PDB file of C-alpha atoms in Angstrom:
ATOM      1  CA  MET D  17       5.414 -14.182  -1.789  1.00  0.00           C
ATOM      2  CA  LEU D  18       3.064 -14.983   1.075  1.00  0.00           C
ATOM      3  CA  HIS D  19       0.512 -17.782   0.955  1.00  0.00           C
ATOM      4  CA  ALA D  20      -3.090 -16.469   0.790  1.00  0.00           C
ATOM      5  CA  ASN D  21      -3.923 -17.410   4.404  1.00  0.00           C
ATOM      6  CA  ASP D  22      -0.715 -15.839   5.726  1.00  0.00           C
ATOM      7  CA  ALA D  23      -1.291 -12.680   3.708  1.00  0.00           C
ATOM      8  CA  GLU D  24      -4.829 -12.280   5.054  1.00  0.00           C
ATOM      9  CA  LYS D  25      -3.754 -12.945   8.651  1.00  0.00           C
ATOM     10  CA  ALA D  26      -0.873 -10.457   8.418  1.00  0.00           C
ATOM     11  CA  CYS D  27      -3.098  -7.809   6.829  1.00  0.00           C
ATOM     12  CA  ARG D  28      -5.642  -8.124   9.641  1.00  0.00           C
ATOM     13  CA  GLU D  29      -2.956  -8.012  12.354  1.00  0.00           C
ATOM     14  CA  ILE D  30      -1.151  -5.019  10.875  1.00  0.00           C
ATOM     15  CA  THR D  31      -4.467  -3.209  10.419  1.00  0.00           C
ATOM     16  CA  LEU D  32      -5.209  -3.634  14.130  1.00  0.00           C
ATOM     17  CA  SER D  33      -1.928  -1.904  15.009  1.00  0.00           C
ATOM     18  CA  LEU D  34      -2.935   1.165  12.953  1.00  0.00           C
ATOM     19  CA  PRO D  35      -6.462   2.252  13.926  1.00  0.00           C
ATOM     20  CA  GLU D  36      -5.694   5.856  12.945  1.00  0.00           C
ATOM     21  CA  TYR D  37      -5.265   4.668   9.337  1.00  0.00           C
ATOM     22  CA  PHE D  38      -7.749   1.817   9.138  1.00  0.00           C
ATOM     23  CA  GLY D  39     -10.938   2.885  10.892  1.00  0.00           C
ATOM     24  CA  ILE D  40     -13.538   1.526   8.480  1.00  0.00           C
ATOM     25  CA  GLN D  41     -14.149  -2.153   9.247  1.00  0.00           C
ATOM     26  CA  GLU D  42     -15.845  -2.931   5.915  1.00  0.00           C
ATOM     27  CA  ALA D  43     -12.802  -1.599   4.051  1.00  0.00           C
ATOM     28  CA  ASN D  44     -10.447  -3.522   6.337  1.00  0.00           C
ATOM     29  CA  ASP D  45     -12.318  -6.756   5.625  1.00  0.00           C
ATOM     30  CA  ARG D  46     -12.295  -6.065   1.890  1.00  0.00           C
ATOM     31  CA  TYR D  47      -8.533  -5.483   1.897  1.00  0.00           C
ATOM     32  CA  ALA D  48      -7.833  -8.549   4.054  1.00  0.00           C
ATOM     33  CA  GLU D  49      -9.790 -10.683   1.588  1.00  0.00           C
ATOM     34  CA  GLY D  50      -8.195  -8.909  -1.360  1.00  0.00           C
ATOM     35  CA  VAL D  51      -4.591  -9.627  -0.434  1.00  0.00           C
ATOM     36  CA  ARG D  52      -5.397 -13.343  -0.694  1.00  0.00           C
ATOM     37  CA  ASN D  53      -5.704 -13.081  -4.496  1.00  0.00           C
ATOM     38  CA  ARG D  54      -2.824 -10.759  -5.284  1.00  0.00           C
ATOM     39  CA  PRO D  55       0.962 -11.000  -5.166  1.00  0.00           C
ATOM     40  CA  THR D  56       1.659 -10.089  -1.535  1.00  0.00           C
ATOM     41  CA  PHE D  57       5.043  -9.774   0.152  1.00  0.00           C
ATOM     42  CA  GLY D  58       5.798  -9.549   3.841  1.00  0.00           C
ATOM     43  CA  ALA D  59       8.664  -8.232   5.930  1.00  0.00           C
ATOM     44  CA  MET D  60       9.367 -10.864   8.574  1.00  0.00           C
ATOM     45  CA  LEU D  61      11.142 -10.326  11.905  1.00  0.00           C
ATOM     46  CA  SER D  62      11.346 -13.266  14.325  1.00  0.00           C
ATOM     47  CA  ASN D  63       8.582 -15.082  12.403  1.00  0.00           C
ATOM     48  CA  ILE D  64       6.243 -12.080  12.739  1.00  0.00           C
ATOM     49  CA  CYS D  65       5.058 -10.195   9.672  1.00  0.00           C
ATOM     50  CA  VAL D  66       5.768  -6.555  10.498  1.00  0.00           C
ATOM     51  CA  GLY D  67       4.990  -5.105   7.082  1.00  0.00           C
ATOM     52  CA  LEU D  68       3.022  -6.061   4.007  1.00  0.00           C
ATOM     53  CA  ILE D  69       2.686  -4.907   0.425  1.00  0.00           C
ATOM     54  CA  SER D  70       0.184  -6.293  -2.043  1.00  0.00           C
ATOM     55  CA  CYS D  71       0.119  -5.442  -5.747  1.00  0.00           C
ATOM     56  CA  GLU D  72      -2.025  -6.063  -8.747  1.00  0.00           C
ATOM     57  CA  ILE D  73      -1.217  -5.786 -12.425  1.00  0.00           C
ATOM     58  CA  PRO D  74      -4.480  -4.929 -14.186  1.00  0.00           C
ATOM     59  CA  PHE D  75      -2.751  -3.849 -17.396  1.00  0.00           C
ATOM     60  CA  PRO D  76       0.464  -5.225 -18.903  1.00  0.00           C
ATOM     61  CA  ASN D  77       2.483  -2.075 -18.221  1.00  0.00           C
ATOM     62  CA  ASN D  78       1.260  -0.862 -14.805  1.00  0.00           C
ATOM     63  CA  ALA D  79       1.222  -2.244 -11.295  1.00  0.00           C
ATOM     64  CA  ILE D  80      -1.002  -0.871  -8.561  1.00  0.00           C
ATOM     65  CA  ILE D  81      -0.183  -0.989  -4.886  1.00  0.00           C
ATOM     66  CA  TYR D  82      -3.370  -2.575  -3.606  1.00  0.00           C
ATOM     67  CA  TRP D  83      -2.488  -2.426   0.109  1.00  0.00           C
ATOM     68  CA  MET D  84       0.611  -1.525   2.076  1.00  0.00           C
ATOM     69  CA  ALA D  85       1.342  -0.959   5.741  1.00  0.00           C
ATOM     70  CA  VAL D  86       3.951  -1.499   8.426  1.00  0.00           C
ATOM     71  CA  ARG D  87       3.078  -2.174  12.063  1.00  0.00           C
ATOM     72  CA  LYS D  88       3.116   1.066  13.986  1.00  0.00           C
ATOM     73  CA  GLU D  89       5.990   0.073  16.285  1.00  0.00           C
ATOM     74  CA  TYR D  90       8.195  -0.554  13.204  1.00  0.00           C
ATOM     75  CA  HIS D  91       7.553   2.752  11.402  1.00  0.00           C
ATOM     76  CA  CYS D  92      10.555   4.812  10.224  1.00  0.00           C
ATOM     77  CA  GLN D  93      12.960   1.857  10.215  1.00  0.00           C
ATOM     78  CA  GLY D  94      13.217   1.362   6.442  1.00  0.00           C
ATOM     79  CA  ILE D  95      10.805  -1.582   6.316  1.00  0.00           C
ATOM     80  CA  GLY D  96       8.275   0.155   4.083  1.00  0.00           C
ATOM     81  CA  GLN D  97      10.991   1.295   1.720  1.00  0.00           C
ATOM     82  CA  ALA D  98      12.430  -2.241   1.538  1.00  0.00           C
ATOM     83  CA  LEU D  99       8.979  -3.696   0.831  1.00  0.00           C
ATOM     84  CA  LEU D 100       8.373  -1.119  -1.877  1.00  0.00           C
ATOM     85  CA  LYS D 101      11.720  -1.833  -3.560  1.00  0.00           C
ATOM     86  CA  TYR D 102      11.023  -5.568  -3.477  1.00  0.00           C
ATOM     87  CA  ALA D 103       7.569  -5.097  -5.012  1.00  0.00           C
ATOM     88  CA  GLU D 104       8.983  -2.774  -7.654  1.00  0.00           C
ATOM     89  CA  ALA D 105      11.584  -5.389  -8.648  1.00  0.00           C
ATOM     90  CA  TYR D 106       8.858  -8.034  -8.844  1.00  0.00           C
ATOM     91  CA  CYS D 107       6.725  -5.779 -11.050  1.00  0.00           C
ATOM     92  CA  VAL D 108       9.649  -4.954 -13.350  1.00  0.00           C
ATOM     93  CA  LYS D 109      10.205  -8.713 -13.817  1.00  0.00           C
ATOM     94  CA  LYS D 110       6.530  -8.884 -14.824  1.00  0.00           C
ATOM     95  CA  LYS D 111       7.298  -6.198 -17.481  1.00  0.00           C
ATOM     96  CA  CYS D 112       5.614  -3.290 -15.704  1.00  0.00           C
ATOM     97  CA  THR D 113       6.997   0.131 -16.555  1.00  0.00           C
ATOM     98  CA  SER D 114       5.032   2.089 -13.964  1.00  0.00           C
ATOM     99  CA  MET D 115       3.411   1.794 -10.570  1.00  0.00           C
ATOM    100  CA  THR D 116       0.474   3.711  -9.112  1.00  0.00           C
ATOM    101  CA  VAL D 117      -1.061   4.041  -5.688  1.00  0.00           C
ATOM    102  CA  GLU D 118      -4.078   5.773  -4.182  1.00  0.00           C
ATOM    103  CA  THR D 119      -4.067   7.431  -0.771  1.00  0.00           C
ATOM    104  CA  LEU D 120      -5.880  10.178   1.087  1.00  0.00           C
ATOM    105  CA  SER D 121      -5.024  13.582  -0.350  1.00  0.00           C
ATOM    106  CA  PRO D 122      -2.922  16.051   1.644  1.00  0.00           C
ATOM    107  CA  ALA D 123      -5.843  18.440   1.054  1.00  0.00           C
ATOM    108  CA  GLU D 124      -7.718  16.463   3.741  1.00  0.00           C
ATOM    109  CA  LYS D 125      -5.127  17.647   6.296  1.00  0.00           C
ATOM    110  CA  ASP D 126      -4.958  14.263   8.052  1.00  0.00           C
ATOM    111  CA  PRO D 127      -1.524  14.106   9.747  1.00  0.00           C
ATOM    112  CA  ASN D 128      -1.284  10.323   9.469  1.00  0.00           C
ATOM    113  CA  TYR D 129      -2.102  10.174   5.798  1.00  0.00           C
ATOM    114  CA  ARG D 130       0.216  13.120   5.209  1.00  0.00           C
ATOM    115  CA  LYS D 131       2.992  10.774   6.394  1.00  0.00           C
ATOM    116  CA  THR D 132       1.784   8.203   3.871  1.00  0.00           C
ATOM    117  CA  TYR D 133       1.791  10.768   1.069  1.00  0.00           C
ATOM    118  CA  ASP D 134       5.270  11.963   2.086  1.00  0.00           C
ATOM    119  CA  PHE D 135       6.527   8.352   2.121  1.00  0.00           C
ATOM    120  CA  TYR D 136       5.426   7.783  -1.454  1.00  0.00           C
ATOM    121  CA  GLU D 137       6.756  11.152  -2.589  1.00  0.00           C
ATOM    122  CA  LYS D 138      10.125  10.414  -0.950  1.00  0.00           C
ATOM    123  CA  ASN D 139      10.196   7.132  -2.859  1.00  0.00           C
ATOM    124  CA  GLY D 140       9.736   8.699  -6.285  1.00  0.00           C
ATOM    125  CA  PHE D 141       5.959   8.898  -6.714  1.00  0.00           C
ATOM    126  CA  VAL D 142       4.377  12.054  -8.132  1.00  0.00           C
ATOM    127  CA  PRO D 143       0.722  13.092  -7.923  1.00  0.00           C
ATOM    128  CA  LEU D 144      -1.433  12.580 -11.010  1.00  0.00           C
ATOM    129  CA  PHE D 145      -4.886  13.765  -9.927  1.00  0.00           C
ATOM    130  CA  GLU D 146      -7.383  13.895  -7.073  1.00  0.00           C
ATOM    131  CA  LEU D 147     -10.876  12.404  -6.946  1.00  0.00           C
ATOM    132  CA  ASN D 148     -13.608  11.890  -4.394  1.00  0.00           C
ATOM    133  CA  THR D 149     -13.570   8.142  -5.067  1.00  0.00           C
ATOM    134  CA  TYR D 150     -15.330   7.163  -1.836  1.00  0.00           C
ATOM    135  CA  GLY D 151     -17.720  10.071  -1.551  1.00  0.00           C
ATOM    136  CA  PRO D 152     -17.430  13.772  -0.706  1.00  0.00           C
ATOM    137  CA  ASP D 153     -15.722  13.179   2.657  1.00  0.00           C
ATOM    138  CA  PHE D 154     -12.588  11.555   1.244  1.00  0.00           C
ATOM    139  CA  LYS D 155     -10.534  13.310  -1.415  1.00  0.00           C
ATOM    140  CA  MET D 156      -8.061  10.769  -2.737  1.00  0.00           C
ATOM    141  CA  VAL D 157      -4.819  11.411  -4.606  1.00  0.00           C
ATOM    142  CA  TYR D 158      -3.450   9.085  -7.242  1.00  0.00           C
ATOM    143  CA  LEU D 159       0.323   8.869  -7.399  1.00  0.00           C
ATOM    144  CA  TYR D 160       2.541   7.551 -10.205  1.00  0.00           C
ATOM    145  CA  LYS D 161       6.092   6.256 -10.440  1.00  0.00           C
ATOM    146  CA  GLN D 162       8.079   5.290 -13.520  1.00  0.00           C
ATOM    147  CA  LEU D 163       9.805   1.954 -12.851  1.00  0.00           C
ATOM    148  CA  SER D 164      13.354   1.286 -13.947  1.00  0.00           C
ATOM    149  CA  SER D 165      14.768  -2.092 -14.933  1.00  0.00           C
ATOM    150  CA  ASN D 166      18.166  -1.139 -13.460  1.00  0.00           C
TER     151      ASN D 166
END
């Protein structure tokens, strides 16, 4: 688990490498502050955090992926999948039986966020519902995964 300062620094640095995903500065600042107060895990290569996942457990049985990203130059190398598996194991130890995540809906036809949706689907998440959480311009999809203690 990363120290709060390291988690915030890594979140800000990773965000900068992905402007096509993180284009709203107020949201970026909110997430960078938010990872300070949540269990946050990093993928380290040569003392550089190349990927980050931050979770919260608002209810005893469910974990939420609060923020997750991998630096652009490290995409499609298994880092995101490894981070997800690590976070899942952590959440199972905390007695969570499910995990949820929110991302931009495929209905928005954004090619970058379609990759995000496909990543979660490939890793066992299924869609639950869509909402316009952040206003009419952003249809979000909520995804669910049953966690296993195996």
